[in-house]
CSV table of C-alpha atoms in Angstrom, one decimal:
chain,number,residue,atom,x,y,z
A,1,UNK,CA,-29.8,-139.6,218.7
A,2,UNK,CA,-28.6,-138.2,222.3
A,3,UNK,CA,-25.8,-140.2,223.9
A,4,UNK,CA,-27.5,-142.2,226.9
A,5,UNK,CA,-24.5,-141.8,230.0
A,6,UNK,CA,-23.7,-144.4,232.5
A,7,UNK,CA,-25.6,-143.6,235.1
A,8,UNK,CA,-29.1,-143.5,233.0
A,9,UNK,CA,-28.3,-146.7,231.6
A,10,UNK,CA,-28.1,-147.6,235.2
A,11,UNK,CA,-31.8,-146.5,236.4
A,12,UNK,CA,-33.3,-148.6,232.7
A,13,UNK,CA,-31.0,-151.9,234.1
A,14,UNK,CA,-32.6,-151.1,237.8
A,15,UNK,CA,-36.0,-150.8,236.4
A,16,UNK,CA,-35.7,-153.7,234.1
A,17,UNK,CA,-34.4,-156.0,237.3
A,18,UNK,CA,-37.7,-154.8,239.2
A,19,UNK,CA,-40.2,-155.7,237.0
A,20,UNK,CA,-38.1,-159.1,236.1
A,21,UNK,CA,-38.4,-159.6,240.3
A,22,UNK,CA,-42.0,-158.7,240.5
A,23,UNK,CA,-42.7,-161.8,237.6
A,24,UNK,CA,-40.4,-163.8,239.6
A,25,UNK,CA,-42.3,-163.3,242.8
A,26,UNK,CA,-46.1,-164.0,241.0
A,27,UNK,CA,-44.4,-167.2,238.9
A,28,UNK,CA,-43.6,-168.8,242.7
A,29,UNK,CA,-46.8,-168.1,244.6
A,30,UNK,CA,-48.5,-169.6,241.7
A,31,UNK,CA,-46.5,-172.9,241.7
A,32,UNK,CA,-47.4,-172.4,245.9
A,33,UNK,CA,-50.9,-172.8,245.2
A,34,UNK,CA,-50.8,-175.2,243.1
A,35,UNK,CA,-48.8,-177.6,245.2
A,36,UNK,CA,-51.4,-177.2,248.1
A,37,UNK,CA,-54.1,-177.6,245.6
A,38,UNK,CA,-52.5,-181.6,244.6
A,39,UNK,CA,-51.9,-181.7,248.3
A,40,UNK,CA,-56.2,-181.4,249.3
A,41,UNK,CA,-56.4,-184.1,246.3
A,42,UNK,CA,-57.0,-187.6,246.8
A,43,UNK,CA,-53.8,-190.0,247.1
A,44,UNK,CA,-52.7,-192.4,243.8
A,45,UNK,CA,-52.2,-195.9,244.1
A,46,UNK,CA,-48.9,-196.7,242.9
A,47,UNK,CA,-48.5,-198.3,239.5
A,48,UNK,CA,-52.5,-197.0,238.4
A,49,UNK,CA,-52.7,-195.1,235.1
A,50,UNK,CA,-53.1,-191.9,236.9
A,51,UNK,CA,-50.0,-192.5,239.6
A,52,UNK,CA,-47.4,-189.3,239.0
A,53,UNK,CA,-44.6,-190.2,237.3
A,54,UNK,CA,-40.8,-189.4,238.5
A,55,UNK,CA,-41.1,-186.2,236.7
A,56,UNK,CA,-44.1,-185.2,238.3
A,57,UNK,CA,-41.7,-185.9,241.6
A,58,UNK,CA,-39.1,-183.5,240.5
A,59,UNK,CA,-41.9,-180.9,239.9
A,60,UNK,CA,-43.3,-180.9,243.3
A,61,UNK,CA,-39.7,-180.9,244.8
A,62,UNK,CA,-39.0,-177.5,242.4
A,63,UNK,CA,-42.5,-175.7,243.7
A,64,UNK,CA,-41.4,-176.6,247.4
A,65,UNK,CA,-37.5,-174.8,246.7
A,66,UNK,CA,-39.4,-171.9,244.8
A,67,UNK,CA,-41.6,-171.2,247.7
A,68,UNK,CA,-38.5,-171.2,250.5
A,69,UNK,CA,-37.2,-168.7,247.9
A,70,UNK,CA,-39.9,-166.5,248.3
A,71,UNK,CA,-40.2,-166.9,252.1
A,72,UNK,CA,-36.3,-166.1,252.5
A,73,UNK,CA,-37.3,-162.5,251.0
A,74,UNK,CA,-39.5,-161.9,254.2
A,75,UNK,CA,-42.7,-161.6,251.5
A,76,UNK,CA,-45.2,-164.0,251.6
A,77,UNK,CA,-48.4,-163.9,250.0
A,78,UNK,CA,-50.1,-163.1,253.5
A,79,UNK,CA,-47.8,-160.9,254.7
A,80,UNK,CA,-48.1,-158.7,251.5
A,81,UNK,CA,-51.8,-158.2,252.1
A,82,UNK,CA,-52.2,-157.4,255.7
A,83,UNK,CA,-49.0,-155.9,256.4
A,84,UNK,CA,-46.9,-153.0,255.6
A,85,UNK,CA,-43.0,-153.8,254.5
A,86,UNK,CA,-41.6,-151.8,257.1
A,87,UNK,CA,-43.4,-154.3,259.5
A,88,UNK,CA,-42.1,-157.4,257.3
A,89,UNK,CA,-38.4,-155.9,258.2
A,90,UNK,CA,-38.6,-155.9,262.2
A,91,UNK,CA,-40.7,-159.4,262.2
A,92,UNK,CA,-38.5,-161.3,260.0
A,93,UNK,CA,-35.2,-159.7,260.5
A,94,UNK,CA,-34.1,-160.0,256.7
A,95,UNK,CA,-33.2,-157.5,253.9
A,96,UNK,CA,-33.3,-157.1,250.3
A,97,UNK,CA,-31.0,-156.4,248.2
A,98,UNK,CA,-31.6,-154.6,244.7
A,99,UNK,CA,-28.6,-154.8,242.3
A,100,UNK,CA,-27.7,-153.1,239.6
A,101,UNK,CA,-25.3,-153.7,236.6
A,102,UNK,CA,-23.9,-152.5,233.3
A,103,UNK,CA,-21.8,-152.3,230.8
A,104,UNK,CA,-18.5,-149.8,231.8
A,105,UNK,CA,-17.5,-147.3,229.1
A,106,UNK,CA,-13.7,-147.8,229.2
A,107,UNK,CA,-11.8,-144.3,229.8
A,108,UNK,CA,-8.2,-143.9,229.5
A,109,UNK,CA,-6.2,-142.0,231.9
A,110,UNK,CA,-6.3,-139.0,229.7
A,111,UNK,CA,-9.8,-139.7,229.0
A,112,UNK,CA,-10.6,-139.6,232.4
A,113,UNK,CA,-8.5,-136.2,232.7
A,114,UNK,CA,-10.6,-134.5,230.2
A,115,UNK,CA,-13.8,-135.4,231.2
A,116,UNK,CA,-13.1,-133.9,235.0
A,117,UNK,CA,-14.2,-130.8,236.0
A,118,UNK,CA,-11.5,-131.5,239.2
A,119,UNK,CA,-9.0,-133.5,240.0
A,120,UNK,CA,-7.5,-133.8,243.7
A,121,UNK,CA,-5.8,-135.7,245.9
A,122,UNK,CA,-7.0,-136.2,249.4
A,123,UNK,CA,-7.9,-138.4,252.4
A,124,UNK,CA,-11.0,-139.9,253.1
A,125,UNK,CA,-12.8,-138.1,256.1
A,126,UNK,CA,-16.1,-139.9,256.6
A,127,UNK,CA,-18.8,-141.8,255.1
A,128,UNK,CA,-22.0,-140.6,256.1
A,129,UNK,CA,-25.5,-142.3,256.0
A,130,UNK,CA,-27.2,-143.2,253.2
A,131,UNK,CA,-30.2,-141.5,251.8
A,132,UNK,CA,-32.7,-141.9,249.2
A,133,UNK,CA,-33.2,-139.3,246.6
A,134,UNK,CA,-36.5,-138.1,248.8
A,135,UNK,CA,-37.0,-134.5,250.4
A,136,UNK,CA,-36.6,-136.1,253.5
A,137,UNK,CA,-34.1,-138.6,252.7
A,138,UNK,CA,-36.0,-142.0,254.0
A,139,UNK,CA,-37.4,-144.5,251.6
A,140,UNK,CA,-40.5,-143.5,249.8
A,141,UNK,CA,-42.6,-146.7,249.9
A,142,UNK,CA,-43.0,-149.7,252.6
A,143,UNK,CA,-43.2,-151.7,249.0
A,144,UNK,CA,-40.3,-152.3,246.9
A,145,UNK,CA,-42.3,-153.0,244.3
A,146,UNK,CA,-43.7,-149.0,244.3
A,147,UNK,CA,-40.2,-147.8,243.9
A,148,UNK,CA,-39.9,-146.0,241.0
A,149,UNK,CA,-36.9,-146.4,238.2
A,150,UNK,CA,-35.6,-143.1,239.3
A,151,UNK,CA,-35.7,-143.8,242.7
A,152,UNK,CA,-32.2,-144.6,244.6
A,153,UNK,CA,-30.3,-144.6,247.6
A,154,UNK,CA,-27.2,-142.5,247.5
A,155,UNK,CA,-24.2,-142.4,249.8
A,156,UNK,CA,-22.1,-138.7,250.4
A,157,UNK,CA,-18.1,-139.2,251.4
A,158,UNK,CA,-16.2,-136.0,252.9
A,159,UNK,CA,-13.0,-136.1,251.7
A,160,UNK,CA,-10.2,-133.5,253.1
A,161,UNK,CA,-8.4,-132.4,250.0
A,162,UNK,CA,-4.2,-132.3,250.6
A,163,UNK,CA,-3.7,-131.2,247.0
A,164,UNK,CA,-6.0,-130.3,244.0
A,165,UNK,CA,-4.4,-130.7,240.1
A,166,UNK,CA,-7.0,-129.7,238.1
A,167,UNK,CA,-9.2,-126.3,238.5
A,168,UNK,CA,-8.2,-126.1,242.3
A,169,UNK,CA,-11.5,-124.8,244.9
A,170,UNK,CA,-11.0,-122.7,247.7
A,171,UNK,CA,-12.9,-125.4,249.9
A,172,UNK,CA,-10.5,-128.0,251.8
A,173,UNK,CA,-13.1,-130.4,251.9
A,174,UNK,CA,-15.3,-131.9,249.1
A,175,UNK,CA,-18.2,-134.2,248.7
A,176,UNK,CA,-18.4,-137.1,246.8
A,177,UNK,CA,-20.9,-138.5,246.1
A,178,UNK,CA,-22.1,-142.6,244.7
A,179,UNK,CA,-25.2,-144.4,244.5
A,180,UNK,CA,-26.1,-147.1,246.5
A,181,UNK,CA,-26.1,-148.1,250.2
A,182,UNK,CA,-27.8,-150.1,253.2
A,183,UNK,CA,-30.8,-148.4,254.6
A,184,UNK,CA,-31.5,-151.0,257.3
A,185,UNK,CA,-33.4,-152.7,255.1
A,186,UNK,CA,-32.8,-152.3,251.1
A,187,UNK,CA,-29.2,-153.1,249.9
A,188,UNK,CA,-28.7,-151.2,246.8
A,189,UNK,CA,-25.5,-152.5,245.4
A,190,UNK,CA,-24.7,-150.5,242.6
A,191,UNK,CA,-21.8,-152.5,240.3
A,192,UNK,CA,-18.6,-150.6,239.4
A,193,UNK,CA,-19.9,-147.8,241.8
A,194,UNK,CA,-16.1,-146.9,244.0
A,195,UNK,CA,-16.1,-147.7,247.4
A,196,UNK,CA,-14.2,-145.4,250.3
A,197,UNK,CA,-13.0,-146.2,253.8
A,198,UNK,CA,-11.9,-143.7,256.2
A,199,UNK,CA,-8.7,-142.7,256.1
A,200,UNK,CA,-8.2,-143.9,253.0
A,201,UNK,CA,-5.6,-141.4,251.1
A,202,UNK,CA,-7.2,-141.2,247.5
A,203,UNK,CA,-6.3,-139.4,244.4
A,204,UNK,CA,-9.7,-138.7,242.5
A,205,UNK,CA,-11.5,-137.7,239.6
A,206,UNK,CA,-14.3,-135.3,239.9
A,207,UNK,CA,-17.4,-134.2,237.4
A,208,UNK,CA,-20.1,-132.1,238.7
A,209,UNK,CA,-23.2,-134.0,239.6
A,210,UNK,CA,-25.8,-133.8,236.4
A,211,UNK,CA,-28.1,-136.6,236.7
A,212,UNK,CA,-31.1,-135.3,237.9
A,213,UNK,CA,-32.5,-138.0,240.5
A,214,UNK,CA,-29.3,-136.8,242.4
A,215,UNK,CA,-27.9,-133.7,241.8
A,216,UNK,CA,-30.4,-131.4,243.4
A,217,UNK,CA,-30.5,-133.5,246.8
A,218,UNK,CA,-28.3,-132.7,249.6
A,219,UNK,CA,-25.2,-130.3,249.4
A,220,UNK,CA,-23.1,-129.5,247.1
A,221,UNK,CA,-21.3,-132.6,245.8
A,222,UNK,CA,-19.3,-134.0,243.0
A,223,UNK,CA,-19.3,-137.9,241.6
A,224,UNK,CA,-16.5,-139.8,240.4
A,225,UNK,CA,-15.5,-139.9,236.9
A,226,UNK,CA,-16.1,-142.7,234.6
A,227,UNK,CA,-17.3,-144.4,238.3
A,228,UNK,CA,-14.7,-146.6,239.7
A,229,UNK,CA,-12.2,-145.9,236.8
A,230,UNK,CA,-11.9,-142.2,238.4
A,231,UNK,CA,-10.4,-143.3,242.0
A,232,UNK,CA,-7.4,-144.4,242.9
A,233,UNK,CA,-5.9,-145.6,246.6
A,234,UNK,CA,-2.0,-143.9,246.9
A,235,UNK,CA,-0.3,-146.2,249.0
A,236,UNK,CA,2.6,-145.8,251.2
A,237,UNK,CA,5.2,-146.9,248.5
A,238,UNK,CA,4.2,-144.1,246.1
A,239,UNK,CA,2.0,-146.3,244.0
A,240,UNK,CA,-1.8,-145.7,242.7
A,241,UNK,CA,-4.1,-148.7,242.3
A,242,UNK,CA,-7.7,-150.1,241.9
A,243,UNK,CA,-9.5,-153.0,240.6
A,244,UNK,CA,-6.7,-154.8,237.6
A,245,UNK,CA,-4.4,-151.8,237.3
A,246,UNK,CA,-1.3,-150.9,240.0
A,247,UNK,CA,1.0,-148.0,238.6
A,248,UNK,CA,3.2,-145.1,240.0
A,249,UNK,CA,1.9,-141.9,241.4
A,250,UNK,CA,4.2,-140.2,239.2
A,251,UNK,CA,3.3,-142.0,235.9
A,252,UNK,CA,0.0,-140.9,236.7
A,253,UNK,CA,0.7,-137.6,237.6
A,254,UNK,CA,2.1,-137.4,233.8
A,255,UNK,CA,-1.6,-138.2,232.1
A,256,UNK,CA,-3.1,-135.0,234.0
C-alpha cells in the first residue's frame, strides 16, 4: 500500500473539516427555523399540561447561541441566496478561518538530514503575498463551500542564503515555500506549518516541492522538511531553536 506523506494527509483533514462545517451550518439554520416557527405559535399558560418545561427553556436558549454562531461567520441564510461571498466580506467586515491539523511524523536530526535535498543557512528576506493554487493566484470561488480538497492558499519566503551545507546552488537566494495564509478574507491556518519573519537569520531544511496542488505554481521553490521540524532560528549566542527544543549551532552542525 503507498505511504500517504504529510502534506496529503493534510488536504483529507481539510476536506473532512469542510464537509463537518457545511453539516454544522445546515444543523443551526434548522434549529433558526424552528425557533421562529414556536415563536408564530400561540402563548402557554403557565402550569397547563402543554406549558414548556425548564428543558424546553434551555432548548430555545441553545437555538438562539447557535444562530449568533452562524451570524458571527457573515453567512446567513439570506445572505447566501441573494448574494455573492465576496459581497458578504466588504458588508460585514469579518473572515473565516479554515484550519487544518494532523498528526506530525517525528524526524530526528539525522532523519531530517537525509530526507533534504538542501540544507542552508540564511536570512529571511521577505514574505510575499499569499496566493491560492489558481492560474491566477486569487480564490477560485465566492463560496467556501465550493472549495475543493486540493484547493489552498500558499505563502512563498525569499530567503538570502549566507551558507549552504548540503548540495550547495549557485543561486544566493531561494524560495520557500508553506501552505496557508490571509487572503483578506480566508484564514488558512495550516498547524505545524513554520512561520518566517524578516530578518530572521534561519538555518533550514529543504526538499524539492512534490505535491502536486503546489509544486507547478509560481517559481521555483522548495518546502521545509518534515514542516516545522526542518527550521531553525540561530540566535545571537550561537544557539538553534524552535517549538520545545533549544541546542548549539555546532551540535547541530554535527547531525548534517
Amino acid at each position: 500500500m503507498p505511504k500517504i506523506g504529510t502534506q496529503e494527509r493534510y488536504m483529507i483533514i481539510f476536506a473532512v473539516l469542510l464537509v463537518f462545517v457545511m453539516v454544522l451550518a445546515s444543523a443551526g439554520l434548522e434549529i433558526a427555523k424552528q425557533n421562529e416557527n414556536e415563536t408564530d405559535a400561540e402563548p402557554l399558560v403557565a402550569g397547563s399540561d402543554d406549558a414548556p418545561a425548564e428543558g424546553s427553556e434551555a432548548a430555545v436558549t441553545a437555538a438562539e447561541s447557535s444562530e449568533d454562531t452562524l451570524n458571527t461567520s457573515s453567512i446567513t441564510e439570506n445572505e447566501q441566496s441573494t448574494e455573492p461571498l465576496a459581497e458578504q466580506v466588504s458588508d460585514n467586515s469579518g473572515k473565516v478561518t479554515i484550519g487544518i491539523s494532523s498528526c506530525l511524523e517525528y524526524l530526528s536530526h539525522e532523519d531530517l538530514s537525509d530526507r533534504s535535498d538542501v540544507i542552508l543557512i540564511g536570512t529571511v528576506k521577505e514574505i510575499l503575498p499569499c496566493k491560492w493554487n489558481t492560474v491566477d493566484g486569487e480564490r477560485p470561488t465566492d463560496d467556501i463551500y465550493d472549495l475543493g480538497w486540493n484547493v489552498l492558499i500558499y505563502t512563498d519566503v525569499v530567503v538570502s542564503v549566507d551558507q549552504y551545507l548540503k548540495n550547495p546552488l549557485s543561486e544566493k537566494e531561494v524560495i520557500v515555500r508553506t501552505q496557508g495564509g490571509d487572503d483578506g478574507y480566508v484564514i488558512m491556518d495550516v498547524e505545524d506549518e513554520p512561520s518566517f519573519a524578516s530578518g530572521e537569520k534561519v538555518l533550514l531544511y529543504l526538499t524539492n516541492d512534490t505535491y502536486p496542488p503546489t509544486k507547478d505554481f509560481g517559481p521555483e521553490h522548495f518546502v521545509v522538511t518534515g514542516v516545522s521540524q526542518g527550521k531553525f532560528t540561530l540566535t545571537d549566542d550561537g544557539r538553534a531553536t524552535q517549538i520545545g527544543e533549544s541546542l548549539t549551532l555546532d551540535e547541530l552542525l554535527e547531525t548534517i
